[in-house]
mmCIF file of C-alpha atoms and ligand atoms in Angstrom:
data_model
loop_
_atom_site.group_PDB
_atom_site.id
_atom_site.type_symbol
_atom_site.label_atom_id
_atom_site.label_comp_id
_atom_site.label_asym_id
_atom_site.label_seq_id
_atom_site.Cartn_x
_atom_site.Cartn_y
_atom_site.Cartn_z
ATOM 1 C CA UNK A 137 4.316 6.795 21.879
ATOM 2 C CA UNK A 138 2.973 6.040 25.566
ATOM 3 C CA UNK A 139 1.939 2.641 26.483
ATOM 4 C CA UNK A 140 -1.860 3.513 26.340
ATOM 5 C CA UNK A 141 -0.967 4.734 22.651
ATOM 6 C CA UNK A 142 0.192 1.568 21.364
ATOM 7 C CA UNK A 143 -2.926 0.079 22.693
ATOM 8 C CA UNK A 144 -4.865 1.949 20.957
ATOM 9 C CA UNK A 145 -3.366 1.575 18.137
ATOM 10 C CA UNK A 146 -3.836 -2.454 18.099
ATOM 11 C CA UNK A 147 -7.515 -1.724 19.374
ATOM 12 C CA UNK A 148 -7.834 0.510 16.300
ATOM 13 C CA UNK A 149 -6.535 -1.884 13.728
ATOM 14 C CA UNK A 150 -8.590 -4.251 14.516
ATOM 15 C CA UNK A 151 -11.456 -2.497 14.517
ATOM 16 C CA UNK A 152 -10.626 -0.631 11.103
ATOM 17 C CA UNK A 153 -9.728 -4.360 9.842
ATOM 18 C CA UNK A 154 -13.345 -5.553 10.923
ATOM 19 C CA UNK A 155 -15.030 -2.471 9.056
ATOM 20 C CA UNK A 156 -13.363 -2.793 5.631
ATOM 21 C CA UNK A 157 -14.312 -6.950 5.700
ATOM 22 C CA UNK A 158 -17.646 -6.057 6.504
ATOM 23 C CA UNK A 159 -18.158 -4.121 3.163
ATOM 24 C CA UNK A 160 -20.171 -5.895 0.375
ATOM 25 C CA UNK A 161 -19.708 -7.101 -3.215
ATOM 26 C CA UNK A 162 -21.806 -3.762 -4.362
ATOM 27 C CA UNK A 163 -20.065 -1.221 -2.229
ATOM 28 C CA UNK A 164 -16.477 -2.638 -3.045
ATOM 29 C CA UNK A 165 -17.166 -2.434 -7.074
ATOM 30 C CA UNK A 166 -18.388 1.287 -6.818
ATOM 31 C CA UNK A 167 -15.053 2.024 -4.526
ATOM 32 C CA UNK A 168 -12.886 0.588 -6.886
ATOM 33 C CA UNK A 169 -14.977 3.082 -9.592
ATOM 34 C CA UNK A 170 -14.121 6.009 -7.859
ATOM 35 C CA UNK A 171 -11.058 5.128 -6.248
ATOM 36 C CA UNK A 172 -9.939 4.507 -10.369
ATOM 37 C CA UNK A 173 -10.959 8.230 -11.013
ATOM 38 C CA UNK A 174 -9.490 9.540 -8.340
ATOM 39 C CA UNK A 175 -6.265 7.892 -8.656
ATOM 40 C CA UNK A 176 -6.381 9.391 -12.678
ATOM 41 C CA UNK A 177 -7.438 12.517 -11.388
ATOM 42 C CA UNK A 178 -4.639 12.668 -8.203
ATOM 43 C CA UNK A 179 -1.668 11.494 -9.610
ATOM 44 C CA UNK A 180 -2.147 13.803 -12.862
ATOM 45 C CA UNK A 181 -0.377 13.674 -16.574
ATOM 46 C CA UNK A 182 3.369 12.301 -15.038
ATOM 47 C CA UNK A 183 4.270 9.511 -16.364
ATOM 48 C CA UNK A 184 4.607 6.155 -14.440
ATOM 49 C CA UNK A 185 6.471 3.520 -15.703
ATOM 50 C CA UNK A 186 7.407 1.274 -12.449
ATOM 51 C CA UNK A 187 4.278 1.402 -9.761
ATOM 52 C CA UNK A 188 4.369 -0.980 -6.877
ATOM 53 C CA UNK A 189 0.793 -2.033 -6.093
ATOM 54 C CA UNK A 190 -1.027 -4.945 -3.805
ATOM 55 C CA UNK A 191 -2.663 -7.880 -4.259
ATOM 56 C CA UNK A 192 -5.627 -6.796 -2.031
ATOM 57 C CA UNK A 193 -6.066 -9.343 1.148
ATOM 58 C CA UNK A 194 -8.218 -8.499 4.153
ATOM 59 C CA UNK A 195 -11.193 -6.688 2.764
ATOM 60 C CA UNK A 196 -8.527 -4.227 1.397
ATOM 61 C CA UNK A 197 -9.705 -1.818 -1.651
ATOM 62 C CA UNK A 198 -7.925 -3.091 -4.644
ATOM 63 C CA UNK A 199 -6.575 -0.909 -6.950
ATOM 64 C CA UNK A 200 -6.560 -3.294 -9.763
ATOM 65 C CA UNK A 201 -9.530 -1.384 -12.193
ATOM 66 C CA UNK A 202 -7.692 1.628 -11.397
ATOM 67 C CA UNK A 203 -4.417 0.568 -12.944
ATOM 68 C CA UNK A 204 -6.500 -0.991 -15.793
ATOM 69 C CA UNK A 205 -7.461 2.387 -17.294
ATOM 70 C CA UNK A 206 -5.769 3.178 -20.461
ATOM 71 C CA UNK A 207 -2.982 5.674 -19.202
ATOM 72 C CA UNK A 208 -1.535 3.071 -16.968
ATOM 73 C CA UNK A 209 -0.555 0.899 -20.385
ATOM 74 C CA UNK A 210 3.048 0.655 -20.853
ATOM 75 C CA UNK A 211 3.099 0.738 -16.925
ATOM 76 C CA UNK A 212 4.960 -1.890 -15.380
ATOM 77 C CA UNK A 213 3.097 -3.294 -11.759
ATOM 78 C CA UNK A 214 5.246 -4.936 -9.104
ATOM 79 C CA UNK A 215 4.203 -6.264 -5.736
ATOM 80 C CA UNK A 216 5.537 -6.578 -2.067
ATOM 81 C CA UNK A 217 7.530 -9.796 -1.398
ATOM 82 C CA UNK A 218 8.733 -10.770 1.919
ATOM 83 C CA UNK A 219 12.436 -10.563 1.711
ATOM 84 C CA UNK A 220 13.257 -14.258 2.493
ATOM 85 C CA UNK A 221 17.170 -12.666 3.595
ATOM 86 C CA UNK A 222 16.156 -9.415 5.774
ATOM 87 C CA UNK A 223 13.413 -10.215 7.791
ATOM 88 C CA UNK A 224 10.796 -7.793 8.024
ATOM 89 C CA UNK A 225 11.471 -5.785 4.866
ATOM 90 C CA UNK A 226 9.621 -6.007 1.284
ATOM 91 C CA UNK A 227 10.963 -6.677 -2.071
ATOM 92 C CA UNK A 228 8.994 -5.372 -5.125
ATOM 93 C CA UNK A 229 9.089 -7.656 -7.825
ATOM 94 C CA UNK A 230 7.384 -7.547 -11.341
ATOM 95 C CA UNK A 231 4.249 -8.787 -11.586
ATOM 96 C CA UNK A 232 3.258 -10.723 -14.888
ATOM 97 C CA UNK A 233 -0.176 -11.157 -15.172
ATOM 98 C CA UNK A 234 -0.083 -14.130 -16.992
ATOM 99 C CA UNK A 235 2.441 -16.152 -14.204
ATOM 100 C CA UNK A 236 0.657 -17.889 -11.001
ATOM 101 C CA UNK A 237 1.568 -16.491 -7.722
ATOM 102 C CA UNK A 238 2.419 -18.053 -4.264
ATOM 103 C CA UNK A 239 1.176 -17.601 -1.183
ATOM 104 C CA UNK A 240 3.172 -15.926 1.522
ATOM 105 C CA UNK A 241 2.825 -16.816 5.180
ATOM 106 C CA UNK A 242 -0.084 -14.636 5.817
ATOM 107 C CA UNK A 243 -1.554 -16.636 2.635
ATOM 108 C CA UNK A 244 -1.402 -12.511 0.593
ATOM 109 C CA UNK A 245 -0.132 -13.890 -3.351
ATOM 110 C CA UNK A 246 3.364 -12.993 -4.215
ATOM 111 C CA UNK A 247 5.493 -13.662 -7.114
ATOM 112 C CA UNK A 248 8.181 -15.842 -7.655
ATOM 113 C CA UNK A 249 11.332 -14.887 -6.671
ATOM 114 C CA UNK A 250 13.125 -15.552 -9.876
ATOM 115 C CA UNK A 251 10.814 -12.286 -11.430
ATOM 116 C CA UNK A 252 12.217 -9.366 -12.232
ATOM 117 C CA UNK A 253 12.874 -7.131 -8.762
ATOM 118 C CA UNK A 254 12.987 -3.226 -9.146
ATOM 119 C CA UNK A 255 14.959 -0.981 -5.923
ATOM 120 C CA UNK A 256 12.437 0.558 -4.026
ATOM 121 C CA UNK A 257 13.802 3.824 -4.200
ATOM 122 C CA UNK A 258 13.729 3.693 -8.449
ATOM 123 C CA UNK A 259 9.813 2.856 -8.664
ATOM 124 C CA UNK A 260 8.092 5.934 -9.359
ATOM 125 C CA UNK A 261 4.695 5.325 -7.248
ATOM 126 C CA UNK A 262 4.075 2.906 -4.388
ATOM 127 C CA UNK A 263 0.732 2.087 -3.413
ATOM 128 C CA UNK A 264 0.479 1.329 0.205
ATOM 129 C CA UNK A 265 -2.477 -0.493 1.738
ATOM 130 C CA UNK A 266 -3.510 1.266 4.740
ATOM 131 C CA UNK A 267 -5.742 0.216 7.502
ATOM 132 C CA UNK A 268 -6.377 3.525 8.742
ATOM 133 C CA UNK A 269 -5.048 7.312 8.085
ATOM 134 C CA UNK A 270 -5.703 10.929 8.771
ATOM 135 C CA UNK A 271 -5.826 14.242 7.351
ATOM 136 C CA UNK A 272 -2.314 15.180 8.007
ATOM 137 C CA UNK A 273 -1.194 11.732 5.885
ATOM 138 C CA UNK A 274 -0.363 9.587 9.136
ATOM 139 C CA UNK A 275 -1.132 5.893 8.275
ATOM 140 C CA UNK A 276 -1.779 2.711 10.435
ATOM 141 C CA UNK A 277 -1.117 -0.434 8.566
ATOM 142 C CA UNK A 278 -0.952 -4.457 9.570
ATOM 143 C CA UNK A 279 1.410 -3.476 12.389
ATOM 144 C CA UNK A 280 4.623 -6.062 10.809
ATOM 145 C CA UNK A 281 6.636 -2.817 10.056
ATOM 146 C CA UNK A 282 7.101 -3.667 7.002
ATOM 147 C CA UNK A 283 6.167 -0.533 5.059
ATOM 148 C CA UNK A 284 7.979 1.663 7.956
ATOM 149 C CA UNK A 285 10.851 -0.155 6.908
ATOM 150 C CA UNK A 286 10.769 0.240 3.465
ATOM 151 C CA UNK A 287 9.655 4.254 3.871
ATOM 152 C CA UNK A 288 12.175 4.489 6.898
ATOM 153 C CA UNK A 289 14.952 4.023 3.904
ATOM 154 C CA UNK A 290 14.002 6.632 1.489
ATOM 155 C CA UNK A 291 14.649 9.389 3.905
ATOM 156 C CA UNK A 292 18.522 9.144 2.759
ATOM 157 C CA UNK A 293 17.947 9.232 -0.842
ATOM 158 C CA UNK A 294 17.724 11.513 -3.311
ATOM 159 C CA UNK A 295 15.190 9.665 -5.759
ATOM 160 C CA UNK A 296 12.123 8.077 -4.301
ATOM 161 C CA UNK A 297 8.570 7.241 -5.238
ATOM 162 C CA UNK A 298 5.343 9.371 -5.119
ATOM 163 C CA UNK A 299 4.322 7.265 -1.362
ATOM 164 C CA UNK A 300 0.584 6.869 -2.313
ATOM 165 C CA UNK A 301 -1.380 5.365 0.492
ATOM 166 C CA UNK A 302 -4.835 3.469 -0.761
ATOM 167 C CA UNK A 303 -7.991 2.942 1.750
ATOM 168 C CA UNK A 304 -11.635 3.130 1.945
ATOM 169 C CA UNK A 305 -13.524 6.350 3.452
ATOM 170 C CA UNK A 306 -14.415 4.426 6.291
ATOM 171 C CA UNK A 307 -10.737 3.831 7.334
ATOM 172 C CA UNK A 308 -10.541 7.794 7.778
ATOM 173 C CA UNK A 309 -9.698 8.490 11.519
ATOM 174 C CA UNK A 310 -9.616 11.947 13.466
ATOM 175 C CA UNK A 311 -5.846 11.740 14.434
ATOM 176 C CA UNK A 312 -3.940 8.366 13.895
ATOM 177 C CA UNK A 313 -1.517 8.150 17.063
ATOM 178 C CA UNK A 314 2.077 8.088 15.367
ATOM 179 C CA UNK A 315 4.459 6.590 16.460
ATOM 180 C CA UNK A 316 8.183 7.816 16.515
ATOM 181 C CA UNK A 317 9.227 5.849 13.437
ATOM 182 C CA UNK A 318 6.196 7.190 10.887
ATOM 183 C CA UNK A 319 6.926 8.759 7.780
ATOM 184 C CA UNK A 320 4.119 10.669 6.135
ATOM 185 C CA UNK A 321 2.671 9.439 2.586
ATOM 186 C CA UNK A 322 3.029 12.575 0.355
ATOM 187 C CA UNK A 323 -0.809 11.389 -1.039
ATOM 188 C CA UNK A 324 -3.635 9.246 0.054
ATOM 189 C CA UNK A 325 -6.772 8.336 -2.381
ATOM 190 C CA UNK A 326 -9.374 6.637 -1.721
ATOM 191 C CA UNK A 327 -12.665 6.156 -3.265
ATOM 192 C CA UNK A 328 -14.499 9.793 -1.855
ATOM 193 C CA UNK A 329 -16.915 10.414 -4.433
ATOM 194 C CA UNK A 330 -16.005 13.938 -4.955
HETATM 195 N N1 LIG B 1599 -2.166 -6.894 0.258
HETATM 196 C C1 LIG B 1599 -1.198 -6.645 1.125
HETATM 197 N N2 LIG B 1599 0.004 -7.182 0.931
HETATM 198 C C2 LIG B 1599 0.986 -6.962 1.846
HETATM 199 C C3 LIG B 1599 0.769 -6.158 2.979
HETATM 200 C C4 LIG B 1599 -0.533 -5.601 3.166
HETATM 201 O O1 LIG B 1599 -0.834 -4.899 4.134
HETATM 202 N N3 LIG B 1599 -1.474 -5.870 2.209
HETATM 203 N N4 LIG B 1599 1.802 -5.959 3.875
HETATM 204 C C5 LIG B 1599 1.868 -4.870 4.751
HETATM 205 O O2 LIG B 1599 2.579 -4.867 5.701
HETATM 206 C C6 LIG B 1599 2.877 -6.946 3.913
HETATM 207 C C7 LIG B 1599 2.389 -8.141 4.704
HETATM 208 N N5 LIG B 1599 2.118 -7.750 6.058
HETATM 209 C C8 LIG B 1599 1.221 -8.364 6.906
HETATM 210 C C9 LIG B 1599 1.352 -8.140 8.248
HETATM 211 C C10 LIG B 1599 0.488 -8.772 9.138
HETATM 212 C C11 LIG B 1599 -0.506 -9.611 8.681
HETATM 213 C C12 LIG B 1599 -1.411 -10.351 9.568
HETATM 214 O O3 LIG B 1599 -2.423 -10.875 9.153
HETATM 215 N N6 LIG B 1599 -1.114 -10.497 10.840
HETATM 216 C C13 LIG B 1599 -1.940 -11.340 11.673
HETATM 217 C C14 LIG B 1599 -1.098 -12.114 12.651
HETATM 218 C C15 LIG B 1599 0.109 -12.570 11.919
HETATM 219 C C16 LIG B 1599 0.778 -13.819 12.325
HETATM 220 O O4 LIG B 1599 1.701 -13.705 13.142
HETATM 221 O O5 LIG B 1599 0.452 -14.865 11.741
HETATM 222 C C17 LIG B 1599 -2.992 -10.554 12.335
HETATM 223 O O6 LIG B 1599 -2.822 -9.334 12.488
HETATM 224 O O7 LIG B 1599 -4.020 -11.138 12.676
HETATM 225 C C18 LIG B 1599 -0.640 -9.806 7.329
HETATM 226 C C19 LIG B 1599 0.215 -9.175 6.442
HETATM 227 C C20 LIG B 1599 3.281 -7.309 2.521
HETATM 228 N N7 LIG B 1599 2.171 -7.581 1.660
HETATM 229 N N1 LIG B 1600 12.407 1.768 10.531
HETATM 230 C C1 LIG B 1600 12.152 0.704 11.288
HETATM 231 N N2 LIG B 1600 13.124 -0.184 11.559
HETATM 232 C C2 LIG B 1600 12.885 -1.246 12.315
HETATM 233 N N3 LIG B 1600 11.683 -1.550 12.860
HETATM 234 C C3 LIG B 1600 10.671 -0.728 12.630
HETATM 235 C C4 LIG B 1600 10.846 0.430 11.825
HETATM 236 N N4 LIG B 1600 9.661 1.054 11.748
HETATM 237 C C5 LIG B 1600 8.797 0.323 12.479
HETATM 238 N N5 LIG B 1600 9.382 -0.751 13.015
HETATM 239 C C6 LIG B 1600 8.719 -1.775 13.855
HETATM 240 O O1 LIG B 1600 7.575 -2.270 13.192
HETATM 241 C C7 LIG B 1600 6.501 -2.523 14.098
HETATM 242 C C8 LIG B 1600 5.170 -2.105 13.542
HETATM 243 O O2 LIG B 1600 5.075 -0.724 13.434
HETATM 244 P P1 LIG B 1600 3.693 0.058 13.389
HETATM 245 O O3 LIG B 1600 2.871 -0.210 14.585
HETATM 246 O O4 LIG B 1600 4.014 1.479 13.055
HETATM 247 O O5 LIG B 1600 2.976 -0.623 12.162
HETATM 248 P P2 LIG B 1600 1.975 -0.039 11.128
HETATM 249 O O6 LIG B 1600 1.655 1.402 11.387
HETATM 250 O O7 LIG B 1600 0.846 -0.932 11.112
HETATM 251 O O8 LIG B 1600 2.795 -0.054 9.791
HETATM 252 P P3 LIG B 1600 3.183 -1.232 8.752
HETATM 253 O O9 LIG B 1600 2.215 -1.086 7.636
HETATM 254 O O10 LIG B 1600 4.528 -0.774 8.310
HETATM 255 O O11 LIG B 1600 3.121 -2.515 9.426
HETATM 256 C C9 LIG B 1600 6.852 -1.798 15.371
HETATM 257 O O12 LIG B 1600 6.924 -2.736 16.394
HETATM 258 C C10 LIG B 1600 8.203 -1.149 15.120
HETATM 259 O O13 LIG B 1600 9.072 -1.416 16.188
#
């Protein structure tokens, strides 16, 4: 990735950051809608028991109503913890509806660390919050590495998750410049309304 690249890339973030904030109350609800259907509709009659989601933060598209519908009910949800030992890598722990959760230092709600934690490689989907993506399943995301981390690991193991990235529409780009490190998402849904 040339210098100019990586440029871009920080110009693009931001500006992909701005447009998802922007979006209102109205517009988010009937994203959500679709974005539920499509993730029924994508991820078809397989079974999944373990799914690492989000607790959306920065205008993201949560994908809350879609794991609400009635074939995600014996589904367990975990979410991304910042691994207080190795910096810059994620945790998934088991998110209990029912238990308050803690802010992180970019003030995103994480669970304690004393819940239940699942390996990465044994959860069966992992929603990934993107800022921006393209066609050929290239993603930009907050720029801490901390999903190319996680993904980087998976490419030595025989079990691994469906890598499901989540966005708006709006956050669809021409080409995303990759970098070296990028691993492509085998699936990205948004809320298209087809
Ligand atoms: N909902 C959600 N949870 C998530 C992520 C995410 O993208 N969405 N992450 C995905 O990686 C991890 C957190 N990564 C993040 C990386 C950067 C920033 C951020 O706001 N950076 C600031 C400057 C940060 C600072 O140094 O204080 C910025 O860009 O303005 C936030 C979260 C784990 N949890
Ligand atoms: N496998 C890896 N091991 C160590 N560091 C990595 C790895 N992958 C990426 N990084 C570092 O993480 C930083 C952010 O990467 P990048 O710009 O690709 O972020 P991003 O596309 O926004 O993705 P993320 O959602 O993972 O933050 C880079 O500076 C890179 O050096």
């Amino acid at each position: 990735m040339s210098p100019s690249e990586q440029v871009d890339r920080k110009q693009l973030r931001r500006e992909l950051r701005a447009r998802r904030r922007a979006l209102g109350a109205g517009e988010r609800r009937l994203a959500e809608r679709r974005f539920a259907r499509n993730l029924r509709r994508e991820l078809g009659p397989r079974r999944a028991r373990h799914v690492a989601v989000y607790h959306a933060a920065d205008g993201e598209l949560s994908p809350l109503p879609g794991l609400a519908q009635r074939r995600f009910q014996g589904t367990r949800l975990y979410l991304p913890v910042l691994d207080p030992v190795y910096r810059g890598r994620l945790r998934f722990h088991l998110w209990r509806r029912e238990k308050r959760l803690r802010a992180n230092r970019f003030g995103i709600g994480e669970p304690r660390c004393a819940e239940r934690a699942r390996a990465d490689w044994a959860l069966d989907v992992l929603l990934i919050p993107l800022v921006g993506f393209d066609d050929r399943g290239h993603r930009l995301g907050m720029g801490g590495g901390f999903y190319d981390r996680t993904l980087a690991n998976f490419a030595r193991r025989p079990r691994r998750p469906r890598l499901v990235g989540v966005a708006f529409e709006c956050q669809r780009l021409s080409r995303v410049p990759e970098a070296p490190w990028d691993q492509p998402l085998d699936l990205i849904i948004t809320d298209s309304r087809n």
